[in-house]
Amino acid sequence: MIPVEEALEKILNNVSILEPESKPIMESLGQVMAEDACSNVTIPPLDNSAMDGYAVQWESIKGASDSNKIELEVIGEVAAGYIYEGEVIPGTAVRIMTGAPVPHGADTVVQFEHTDEEDRKNIARSSKEIGILREPEKGRNVRKAGEDVTKGDTVLTKGTVLRPQEIGVLASLGYAEVKVVRRPVIAIMATGDELVDVGQPLPSGKIYNSNAYSTAAQVLRYGGIPHILGIGADNREALSKMIIKAMDADMLLTSGGVSMGDYDIVKEVLADHGSIGFWSVYMKPGKPLAFGILEHEGKKVPHLGFPGNPVSTMVTFEQFARPAIMKMLGKTDFAKPTVKAISESRFKNTDGRRLYARGTVAKRDEKYYVRSTGPQGSGILTSMTKANGLVIVPENTDGVHEGDEVMVQMLDWEGER
Ligand code: AMP
Ligand code: MG
């Protein structure tokens, strides 16, 4: 048996970062930049106003207060997107809106609230003058050209994962497209004569194929492109044919057929099509795990074969397929958020392997607590729907007792925890 970490290392050694592609920025969320983003523009391009108010020379309003109102001549108005061509000289002001370039000669903007503009409206006094009621510091409410970005700057570097804010920054630089590491296409095959696809009637003795869908959804969640090949019957010819269809993908994920049963022939078929490692991993669920390289007409595709039990498939995906997909995407941090929680349940470890138990984490009084979702059989897929984390029950112990501190790998991280 090999430890989880060793299995993961071997898998990661056999996958590499994919090539770059150019994508419209709106289609690149979650992808990794394959080039630096340099700026052809300065942001903001000109000194501009941070407030609606009056652009003035600070010297003109020195000493202004409620009891010492200073009146200035209003010589014009400027809105965002326009340039005021004249010049602000001592004793004058230009009415200015947020984002509008500060007129030549002005160095300070006095916001409306610090003028008598409202009073003038009420008593219909001339709008040719404005009374200033405060003395702000010099330069107040003026956003300097280039305070965000200067032309020529490298604003985002290769390797950056694009979040909404990076996509916004790319848009601010005028990028319509961005070069990113392309998403891996992940072929998915479920195996088993007992499987029937969704939407079909269910004959006696059969079950619906859930693994292909939970796996495909996990692939999507972590940024891959799932390609469900379908159900492979438990015979060599059918599996061989289907496996060839995976050769256009970047990786093949299969479920089932890697145990010791009479019909567990995935590993044999895979051996016919390349090299296959068949591992016993020191974990539960998910002990039998196949990993190999399919070879066909000069192409090589890595393959991960999960055990068929629905919980095993999902848990082994999280530990092994997820990091592999992330590596192909160009990501370097594969860790899932993990919290230390106080256990409110007893999680038994009966055979020493590291147990990934389904748990529900909640935060109370600034501490995390975790309790079992109930029966932990690896066929009980609804246990995953109740869980928001996998409780990592350490190997070579008799498990976790109530009150013990335990690490929980969070499956989801939404809301306040
Ligand atoms: P296997 O690993 O092929 O021996 O399968 C282990 C268990 O998982 C069996 O009870 C299978 O019926 C079940 N199983 C295998 N594949 C799937 C699947 N795609 N969807 C739901 N259950 C499955
Ligand atoms: Mg099977």
CSV table of C-alpha atoms and ligand atoms in Angstrom, one decimal:
chain,number,residue,atom,x,y,z
A,1,MET,CA,0.0,0.0,0.0
A,2,ILE,CA,1.2,3.5,-0.7
A,3,PRO,CA,0.3,6.7,1.2
A,4,VAL,CA,-2.0,9.3,-0.3
A,5,GLU,CA,0.8,11.8,-0.7
A,6,GLU,CA,2.9,9.3,-2.7
A,7,ALA,CA,0.0,8.4,-5.0
A,8,LEU,CA,-0.6,12.1,-5.6
A,9,GLU,CA,3.0,12.9,-6.3
A,10,LYS,CA,3.2,10.1,-8.9
A,11,ILE,CA,0.1,11.3,-10.6
A,12,LEU,CA,1.3,14.9,-10.7
A,13,ASN,CA,4.6,13.8,-12.1
A,14,ASN,CA,2.7,12.5,-15.1
A,15,VAL,CA,0.6,15.6,-16.0
A,16,SER,CA,1.9,18.9,-17.2
A,17,ILE,CA,0.6,22.4,-17.8
A,18,LEU,CA,-1.3,22.8,-21.1
A,19,GLU,CA,-0.6,25.2,-23.9
A,20,PRO,CA,-1.9,28.8,-24.0
A,21,GLU,CA,-4.9,30.0,-25.9
A,22,SER,CA,-6.4,33.4,-26.5
A,23,LYS,CA,-9.9,33.8,-25.0
A,24,PRO,CA,-12.4,36.7,-24.7
A,25,ILE,CA,-11.9,38.0,-21.2
A,26,MET,CA,-15.4,37.0,-20.2
A,27,GLU,CA,-14.7,33.4,-20.9
A,28,SER,CA,-11.4,33.3,-19.0
A,29,LEU,CA,-12.7,33.3,-15.4
A,30,GLY,CA,-10.7,30.9,-13.2
A,31,GLN,CA,-8.0,30.4,-15.9
A,32,VAL,CA,-4.4,31.2,-15.5
A,33,MET,CA,-2.7,33.9,-17.4
A,34,ALA,CA,-0.1,32.7,-19.9
A,35,GLU,CA,1.4,36.1,-20.5
A,36,ASP,CA,2.0,39.3,-18.6
A,37,ALA,CA,-0.6,42.1,-19.0
A,38,CYS,CA,1.2,45.4,-19.8
A,39,SER,CA,-0.6,48.6,-20.0
A,40,ASN,CA,-0.9,50.8,-23.1
A,41,VAL,CA,-2.8,53.4,-21.1
A,42,THR,CA,-2.5,55.4,-18.0
A,43,ILE,CA,-5.3,55.1,-15.5
A,44,PRO,CA,-6.7,57.6,-14.8
A,45,PRO,CA,-5.5,59.3,-17.9
A,46,LEU,CA,-5.8,62.8,-16.5
A,47,ASP,CA,-6.1,64.3,-13.0
A,48,ASN,CA,-9.8,64.1,-12.3
A,49,SER,CA,-12.4,64.9,-9.7
A,50,ALA,CA,-13.3,62.4,-7.0
A,51,MET,CA,-16.4,64.4,-6.1
A,52,ASP,CA,-19.2,66.5,-7.5
A,53,GLY,CA,-18.2,70.0,-6.7
A,54,TYR,CA,-16.2,73.0,-7.7
A,55,ALA,CA,-12.7,73.0,-9.2
A,56,VAL,CA,-10.7,75.9,-7.7
A,57,GLN,CA,-7.2,77.2,-7.0
A,58,TRP,CA,-6.6,76.5,-3.3
A,59,GLU,CA,-5.1,79.9,-2.9
A,60,SER,CA,-8.5,81.4,-3.7
A,61,ILE,CA,-10.3,79.7,-0.8
A,62,LYS,CA,-7.8,79.8,2.0
A,63,GLY,CA,-9.6,80.7,5.2
A,64,ALA,CA,-13.1,79.9,4.0
A,65,SER,CA,-15.6,78.8,6.7
A,66,ASP,CA,-19.3,79.1,7.5
A,67,SER,CA,-18.6,82.5,9.0
A,68,ASN,CA,-16.2,83.5,6.3
A,69,LYS,CA,-17.8,82.6,3.1
A,70,ILE,CA,-15.6,83.2,0.0
A,71,GLU,CA,-17.4,83.9,-3.2
A,72,LEU,CA,-15.9,82.8,-6.6
A,73,GLU,CA,-17.1,83.4,-10.1
A,74,VAL,CA,-18.4,80.3,-11.8
A,75,ILE,CA,-16.9,80.3,-15.3
A,76,GLY,CA,-18.1,76.9,-16.6
A,77,GLU,CA,-19.1,73.4,-16.0
A,78,VAL,CA,-17.5,70.0,-16.9
A,79,ALA,CA,-18.9,66.5,-16.8
A,80,ALA,CA,-17.1,63.1,-16.9
A,81,GLY,CA,-16.0,62.4,-20.5
A,82,TYR,CA,-15.4,66.0,-21.5
A,83,ILE,CA,-12.6,68.5,-21.3
A,84,TYR,CA,-13.0,72.1,-20.0
A,85,GLU,CA,-10.9,74.1,-22.4
A,86,GLY,CA,-10.6,77.3,-20.3
A,87,GLU,CA,-8.4,77.9,-17.3
A,88,VAL,CA,-9.3,78.4,-13.6
A,89,ILE,CA,-7.6,81.6,-12.4
A,90,PRO,CA,-7.7,83.1,-8.9
A,91,GLY,CA,-11.2,84.0,-7.9
A,92,THR,CA,-12.9,81.6,-10.3
A,93,ALA,CA,-14.3,78.1,-10.2
A,94,VAL,CA,-15.6,75.5,-12.6
A,95,ARG,CA,-18.5,73.3,-11.6
A,96,ILE,CA,-17.2,69.7,-11.9
A,97,MET,CA,-18.7,66.2,-11.8
A,98,THR,CA,-17.1,63.0,-10.5
A,99,GLY,CA,-14.6,61.6,-13.0
A,100,ALA,CA,-14.4,64.8,-15.0
A,101,PRO,CA,-10.8,66.0,-15.8
A,102,VAL,CA,-9.7,68.8,-13.5
A,103,PRO,CA,-9.5,72.0,-15.6
A,104,HIS,CA,-6.1,73.7,-16.2
A,105,GLY,CA,-5.2,76.0,-13.3
A,106,ALA,CA,-7.3,74.2,-10.7
A,107,ASP,CA,-5.7,72.1,-8.0
A,108,THR,CA,-8.5,71.4,-5.5
A,109,VAL,CA,-12.1,70.3,-5.7
A,110,VAL,CA,-14.6,71.6,-3.1
A,111,GLN,CA,-17.6,69.2,-2.8
A,112,PHE,CA,-21.1,70.6,-3.2
A,113,GLU,CA,-21.9,70.0,0.5
A,114,HIS,CA,-19.1,72.5,1.4
A,115,THR,CA,-20.6,75.3,-0.7
A,116,ASP,CA,-23.8,77.4,-0.6
A,117,GLU,CA,-25.1,75.9,-3.9
A,118,GLU,CA,-28.3,74.5,-2.2
A,119,ASP,CA,-29.1,77.9,-0.6
A,120,ARG,CA,-28.6,79.7,-3.9
A,121,LYS,CA,-31.0,77.3,-5.6
A,122,ASN,CA,-33.6,77.9,-2.9
A,123,ILE,CA,-33.4,81.7,-3.1
A,124,ALA,CA,-32.8,81.8,-6.9
A,125,ARG,CA,-29.5,83.7,-6.5
A,126,SER,CA,-27.2,83.9,-9.5
A,127,SER,CA,-25.5,80.7,-10.4
A,128,LYS,CA,-22.6,82.8,-11.7
A,129,GLU,CA,-21.1,82.8,-8.3
A,130,ILE,CA,-20.6,80.2,-5.7
A,131,GLY,CA,-19.9,80.6,-2.0
A,132,ILE,CA,-17.2,78.3,-0.5
A,133,LEU,CA,-17.8,77.4,3.2
A,134,ARG,CA,-14.7,75.3,4.0
A,135,GLU,CA,-11.0,75.3,3.5
A,136,PRO,CA,-10.0,71.8,2.4
A,137,GLU,CA,-6.3,70.9,2.3
A,138,LYS,CA,-4.7,71.6,-1.1
A,139,GLY,CA,-5.3,68.9,-3.7
A,140,ARG,CA,-8.4,67.6,-1.9
A,141,ASN,CA,-10.7,65.5,-4.1
A,142,VAL,CA,-8.3,65.4,-7.0
A,143,ARG,CA,-7.4,61.9,-8.2
A,144,LYS,CA,-4.0,62.1,-9.8
A,145,ALA,CA,-3.3,60.8,-13.3
A,146,GLY,CA,-1.7,57.4,-13.2
A,147,GLU,CA,-2.6,56.8,-9.5
A,148,ASP,CA,-3.9,53.3,-10.5
A,149,VAL,CA,-1.8,52.4,-13.6
A,150,THR,CA,1.0,54.0,-15.6
A,151,LYS,CA,1.4,53.4,-19.3
A,152,GLY,CA,4.1,50.7,-19.7
A,153,ASP,CA,3.4,49.1,-16.3
A,154,THR,CA,3.2,45.3,-16.0
A,155,VAL,CA,-0.1,45.2,-14.3
A,156,LEU,CA,-0.8,41.4,-14.0
A,157,THR,CA,1.9,38.8,-14.3
A,158,LYS,CA,1.9,35.4,-16.1
A,159,GLY,CA,0.6,32.7,-13.7
A,160,THR,CA,-2.1,34.9,-12.2
A,161,VAL,CA,-5.5,33.2,-11.7
A,162,LEU,CA,-8.2,35.3,-13.2
A,163,ARG,CA,-10.8,36.3,-10.6
A,164,PRO,CA,-13.6,38.9,-11.3
A,165,GLN,CA,-11.2,41.7,-10.2
A,166,GLU,CA,-8.5,40.7,-12.6
A,167,ILE,CA,-11.0,40.5,-15.4
A,168,GLY,CA,-12.1,44.0,-14.5
A,169,VAL,CA,-8.4,45.2,-14.5
A,170,LEU,CA,-7.9,43.6,-18.0
A,171,ALA,CA,-11.0,45.5,-19.2
A,172,SER,CA,-9.6,48.7,-17.7
A,173,LEU,CA,-6.5,48.2,-19.8
A,174,GLY,CA,-8.7,47.7,-22.9
A,175,TYR,CA,-8.0,44.0,-23.3
A,176,ALA,CA,-10.8,42.2,-25.2
A,177,GLU,CA,-8.9,38.9,-25.1
A,178,VAL,CA,-6.3,37.4,-22.9
A,179,LYS,CA,-3.8,34.6,-23.3
A,180,VAL,CA,-4.5,31.9,-20.7
A,181,VAL,CA,-3.6,28.3,-20.2
A,182,ARG,CA,-6.3,26.3,-21.9
A,183,ARG,CA,-8.7,24.1,-20.0
A,184,PRO,CA,-8.2,20.4,-20.0
A,185,VAL,CA,-10.7,18.2,-21.7
A,186,ILE,CA,-11.5,15.3,-19.3
A,187,ALA,CA,-13.0,12.1,-20.8
A,188,ILE,CA,-15.3,10.3,-18.3
A,189,MET,CA,-16.3,6.7,-18.5
A,190,ALA,CA,-18.4,4.7,-16.1
A,191,THR,CA,-18.0,0.9,-16.2
A,192,GLY,CA,-20.4,-1.8,-15.0
A,193,ASP,CA,-23.1,-4.1,-16.6
A,194,GLU,CA,-25.4,-2.9,-13.8
A,195,LEU,CA,-25.5,0.7,-15.0
A,196,VAL,CA,-28.3,2.4,-16.8
A,197,ASP,CA,-28.2,6.0,-18.0
A,198,VAL,CA,-30.5,8.6,-16.6
A,199,GLY,CA,-33.7,9.2,-18.5
A,200,GLN,CA,-34.0,5.4,-19.2
A,201,PRO,CA,-36.4,2.9,-17.5
A,202,LEU,CA,-34.7,1.0,-14.7
A,203,PRO,CA,-34.9,-2.8,-15.1
A,204,SER,CA,-34.7,-5.0,-12.1
A,205,GLY,CA,-31.1,-5.5,-10.8
A,206,LYS,CA,-29.8,-2.3,-12.5
A,207,ILE,CA,-28.9,1.1,-11.0
A,208,TYR,CA,-28.5,4.5,-12.5
A,209,ASN,CA,-25.1,5.7,-13.5
A,210,SER,CA,-24.4,8.5,-11.0
A,211,ASN,CA,-20.6,8.5,-11.1
A,212,ALA,CA,-20.3,9.9,-14.6
A,213,TYR,CA,-22.4,12.9,-13.5
A,214,SER,CA,-20.8,13.6,-10.1
A,215,THR,CA,-17.4,13.3,-11.7
A,216,ALA,CA,-18.3,15.6,-14.7
A,217,ALA,CA,-19.7,18.2,-12.2
A,218,GLN,CA,-16.5,18.0,-10.2
A,219,VAL,CA,-14.5,18.5,-13.4
A,220,LEU,CA,-16.5,21.6,-14.2
A,221,ARG,CA,-16.2,23.0,-10.7
A,222,TYR,CA,-12.4,22.8,-10.9
A,223,GLY,CA,-12.2,24.3,-14.4
A,224,GLY,CA,-12.0,21.3,-16.7
A,225,ILE,CA,-14.2,20.5,-19.7
A,226,PRO,CA,-16.0,17.2,-19.0
A,227,HIS,CA,-16.7,14.9,-21.9
A,228,ILE,CA,-18.9,12.0,-20.8
A,229,LEU,CA,-18.1,9.0,-23.1
A,230,GLY,CA,-20.9,6.9,-21.6
A,231,ILE,CA,-21.2,3.5,-19.9
A,232,GLY,CA,-18.6,0.8,-20.7
A,233,ALA,CA,-19.9,-2.7,-20.3
A,234,ASP,CA,-17.8,-5.2,-18.3
A,235,ASN,CA,-16.2,-6.9,-21.3
A,236,ARG,CA,-12.8,-6.3,-22.9
A,237,GLU,CA,-14.1,-5.4,-26.4
A,238,ALA,CA,-16.6,-2.8,-25.3
A,239,LEU,CA,-14.1,-1.2,-22.9
A,240,SER,CA,-11.4,-1.2,-25.5
A,241,LYS,CA,-13.6,0.6,-28.1
A,242,MET,CA,-14.6,3.2,-25.6
A,243,ILE,CA,-11.1,3.9,-24.3
A,244,ILE,CA,-9.9,4.7,-27.8
A,245,LYS,CA,-12.5,7.6,-27.8
A,246,ALA,CA,-10.6,9.1,-24.9
A,247,MET,CA,-7.5,9.7,-27.0
A,248,ASP,CA,-8.7,13.2,-27.9
A,249,ALA,CA,-8.9,14.2,-24.3
A,250,ASP,CA,-6.2,15.4,-21.9
A,251,MET,CA,-7.0,12.8,-19.3
A,252,LEU,CA,-9.4,9.9,-18.8
A,253,LEU,CA,-11.3,9.3,-15.6
A,254,THR,CA,-13.0,5.9,-15.2
A,255,SER,CA,-15.1,4.6,-12.3
A,256,GLY,CA,-15.5,1.0,-11.4
A,257,GLY,CA,-13.7,-2.2,-12.4
A,258,VAL,CA,-10.5,-1.7,-10.5
A,259,SER,CA,-11.3,-4.0,-7.5
A,260,MET,CA,-10.6,-7.7,-7.2
A,261,GLY,CA,-14.0,-8.9,-8.5
A,262,ASP,CA,-14.4,-11.3,-11.4
A,263,TYR,CA,-15.6,-8.5,-13.7
A,264,ASP,CA,-13.1,-5.8,-12.7
A,265,ILE,CA,-11.3,-5.8,-16.0
A,266,VAL,CA,-10.6,-2.1,-16.4
A,267,LYS,CA,-7.0,-2.6,-15.4
A,268,GLU,CA,-6.5,-5.5,-17.9
A,269,VAL,CA,-8.0,-3.5,-20.7
A,270,LEU,CA,-5.9,-0.5,-19.8
A,271,ALA,CA,-2.8,-2.6,-19.7
A,272,ASP,CA,-3.6,-3.6,-23.4
A,273,HIS,CA,-3.5,0.1,-24.3
A,274,GLY,CA,-0.5,1.4,-22.5
A,275,SER,CA,1.1,1.2,-19.1
A,276,ILE,CA,-1.0,0.9,-16.0
A,277,GLY,CA,-0.1,1.1,-12.4
A,278,PHE,CA,-2.5,-0.5,-10.0
A,279,TRP,CA,-2.2,0.8,-6.5
A,280,SER,CA,-3.5,0.1,-3.1
A,281,VAL,CA,-3.7,3.6,-1.5
A,282,TYR,CA,-3.6,3.8,2.3
A,283,MET,CA,-7.0,5.6,2.4
A,284,LYS,CA,-10.7,4.8,2.9
A,285,PRO,CA,-12.8,5.1,0.8
A,286,GLY,CA,-10.7,4.6,-2.3
A,287,LYS,CA,-8.2,1.9,-1.6
A,288,PRO,CA,-8.0,0.5,-5.1
A,289,LEU,CA,-6.8,3.1,-7.6
A,290,ALA,CA,-5.5,2.7,-11.1
A,291,PHE,CA,-3.2,5.1,-12.7
A,292,GLY,CA,-1.6,4.7,-16.1
A,293,ILE,CA,-0.8,6.2,-19.4
A,294,LEU,CA,-2.9,5.3,-22.4
A,295,GLU,CA,-0.9,5.1,-25.7
A,296,HIS,CA,-2.5,5.1,-29.1
A,297,GLU,CA,-1.1,6.2,-32.4
A,298,GLY,CA,1.7,8.1,-30.8
A,299,LYS,CA,-0.5,10.0,-28.4
A,300,LYS,CA,-0.4,9.6,-24.6
A,301,VAL,CA,-3.2,10.3,-22.3
A,302,PRO,CA,-3.0,9.9,-18.5
A,303,HIS,CA,-5.7,7.8,-16.9
A,304,LEU,CA,-7.1,7.6,-13.4
A,305,GLY,CA,-9.3,4.7,-12.5
A,306,PHE,CA,-11.5,5.3,-9.4
A,307,PRO,CA,-13.2,2.6,-7.5
A,308,GLY,CA,-16.9,2.4,-8.4
A,309,ASN,CA,-18.6,3.1,-5.1
A,310,PRO,CA,-20.1,6.6,-5.6
A,311,VAL,CA,-18.6,8.1,-2.5
A,312,SER,CA,-15.2,6.6,-3.3
A,313,THR,CA,-15.3,8.0,-6.7
A,314,MET,CA,-16.0,11.5,-5.4
A,315,VAL,CA,-13.5,11.4,-2.6
A,316,THR,CA,-10.7,10.0,-4.8
A,317,PHE,CA,-11.5,12.7,-7.3
A,318,GLU,CA,-11.0,15.4,-4.7
A,319,GLN,CA,-7.6,13.9,-3.6
A,320,PHE,CA,-6.1,13.0,-7.0
A,321,ALA,CA,-8.0,14.2,-10.1
A,322,ARG,CA,-8.6,17.7,-8.8
A,323,PRO,CA,-4.9,18.5,-8.3
A,324,ALA,CA,-4.1,17.0,-11.6
A,325,ILE,CA,-6.7,19.2,-13.4
A,326,MET,CA,-5.4,22.2,-11.5
A,327,LYS,CA,-1.8,21.5,-12.6
A,328,MET,CA,-2.9,21.2,-16.2
A,329,LEU,CA,-4.6,24.5,-15.8
A,330,GLY,CA,-1.4,26.1,-14.7
A,331,LYS,CA,-2.3,26.5,-11.0
A,332,THR,CA,0.3,25.9,-8.4
A,333,ASP,CA,-1.7,25.9,-5.1
A,334,PHE,CA,-3.7,22.6,-5.0
A,335,ALA,CA,-4.6,22.7,-1.3
A,336,LYS,CA,-8.2,22.7,-0.3
A,337,PRO,CA,-9.1,25.0,2.6
A,338,THR,CA,-8.7,22.9,5.8
A,339,VAL,CA,-9.9,23.8,9.3
A,340,LYS,CA,-9.1,22.4,12.7
A,341,ALA,CA,-12.4,21.4,14.3
A,342,ILE,CA,-13.6,19.9,17.5
A,343,SER,CA,-15.3,16.6,16.8
A,344,GLU,CA,-18.9,16.1,18.1
A,345,SER,CA,-19.0,12.5,16.8
A,346,ARG,CA,-17.0,9.3,17.2
A,347,PHE,CA,-15.3,8.4,13.9
A,348,LYS,CA,-14.0,4.8,14.1
A,349,ASN,CA,-11.0,3.8,12.1
A,350,THR,CA,-11.2,0.0,11.9
A,351,ASP,CA,-8.3,-0.9,9.6
A,352,GLY,CA,-5.7,1.8,10.1
A,353,ARG,CA,-6.1,3.5,6.7
A,354,ARG,CA,-6.6,7.2,6.6
A,355,LEU,CA,-10.3,7.7,6.6
A,356,TYR,CA,-12.0,10.6,4.8
A,357,ALA,CA,-15.3,10.7,6.6
A,358,ARG,CA,-18.2,12.9,5.7
A,359,GLY,CA,-18.9,15.7,8.2
A,360,THR,CA,-20.8,18.9,8.7
A,361,VAL,CA,-18.7,21.8,10.0
A,362,ALA,CA,-20.3,24.7,11.9
A,363,LYS,CA,-18.8,27.6,13.6
A,364,ARG,CA,-19.9,28.6,17.2
A,365,ASP,CA,-18.2,31.0,19.6
A,366,GLU,CA,-15.3,31.5,17.2
A,367,LYS,CA,-14.6,27.7,17.1
A,368,TYR,CA,-15.2,25.1,14.5
A,369,TYR,CA,-17.2,22.0,15.3
A,370,VAL,CA,-17.7,18.9,13.1
A,371,ARG,CA,-20.3,16.1,13.3
A,372,SER,CA,-20.8,13.0,11.3
A,373,THR,CA,-23.4,13.1,8.5
A,374,GLY,CA,-24.5,9.6,9.7
A,375,PRO,CA,-23.8,6.2,8.1
A,376,GLN,CA,-20.5,6.3,6.3
A,377,GLY,CA,-20.8,3.5,3.8
A,378,SER,CA,-19.0,4.3,0.5
A,379,GLY,CA,-22.1,3.5,-1.4
A,380,ILE,CA,-24.2,6.1,0.4
A,381,LEU,CA,-24.0,9.0,-1.9
A,382,THR,CA,-26.5,11.1,0.0
A,383,SER,CA,-23.9,11.3,2.8
A,384,MET,CA,-22.0,13.6,0.4
A,385,THR,CA,-25.0,15.9,0.0
A,386,LYS,CA,-25.2,16.3,3.8
A,387,ALA,CA,-21.4,17.0,4.1
A,388,ASN,CA,-19.6,20.3,3.7
A,389,GLY,CA,-16.2,18.7,4.6
A,390,LEU,CA,-14.2,15.6,4.7
A,391,VAL,CA,-13.0,14.7,8.2
A,392,ILE,CA,-9.4,13.5,7.9
A,393,VAL,CA,-9.3,10.6,10.4
A,394,PRO,CA,-5.6,9.9,10.9
A,395,GLU,CA,-4.1,6.6,9.8
A,396,ASN,CA,-2.9,4.0,12.3
A,397,THR,CA,-5.3,5.2,15.1
A,398,ASP,CA,-8.6,3.8,16.3
A,399,GLY,CA,-10.2,7.0,15.0
A,400,VAL,CA,-11.5,10.2,16.4
A,401,HIS,CA,-13.3,10.5,19.7
A,402,GLU,CA,-15.8,13.1,20.7
A,403,GLY,CA,-14.0,16.2,21.9
A,404,ASP,CA,-10.8,15.5,19.8
A,405,GLU,CA,-9.4,18.1,17.5
A,406,VAL,CA,-9.4,17.0,13.9
A,407,MET,CA,-8.6,18.4,10.5
A,408,VAL,CA,-11.4,18.8,8.1
A,409,GLN,CA,-10.9,19.4,4.4
A,410,MET,CA,-13.7,21.7,3.3
A,411,LEU,CA,-15.6,20.6,0.3
A,412,ASP,CA,-17.3,24.0,0.1
A,413,TRP,CA,-16.3,27.4,1.5
A,414,GLU,CA,-19.2,29.7,1.2
A,415,GLY,CA,-20.7,32.1,3.7
A,416,GLU,CA,-19.1,32.9,7.1
A,417,ARG,CA,-17.3,29.9,8.7
B,1,AMP,P1,-16.8,-1.7,-8.8
B,1,AMP,O1,-15.8,-0.8,-8.4
B,1,AMP,O2,-17.0,-1.7,-10.3
B,1,AMP,O3,-16.7,-3.0,-8.2
B,1,AMP,O4,-18.2,-1.0,-8.2
B,1,AMP,C1,-18.3,-0.9,-6.8
B,1,AMP,C2,-19.8,-0.5,-6.5
B,1,AMP,O5,-20.0,0.8,-7.1
B,1,AMP,C3,-20.8,-1.4,-7.0
B,1,AMP,O6,-21.8,-1.5,-6.1
B,1,AMP,C4,-21.3,-0.7,-8.3
B,1,AMP,O7,-22.6,-1.1,-8.6
B,1,AMP,C5,-21.2,0.7,-7.9
B,1,AMP,N1,-21.0,1.6,-9.1
B,1,AMP,C6,-20.0,1.4,-10.0
B,1,AMP,N2,-20.1,2.3,-10.9
B,1,AMP,C7,-21.2,3.1,-10.6
B,1,AMP,C8,-21.7,4.3,-11.2
B,1,AMP,N3,-21.2,4.8,-12.4
B,1,AMP,N4,-22.8,4.8,-10.7
B,1,AMP,C9,-23.3,4.3,-9.5
B,1,AMP,N5,-22.8,3.3,-8.9
B,1,AMP,C10,-21.7,2.6,-9.4
B,2,MG,MG,-18.1,-2.8,-11.6
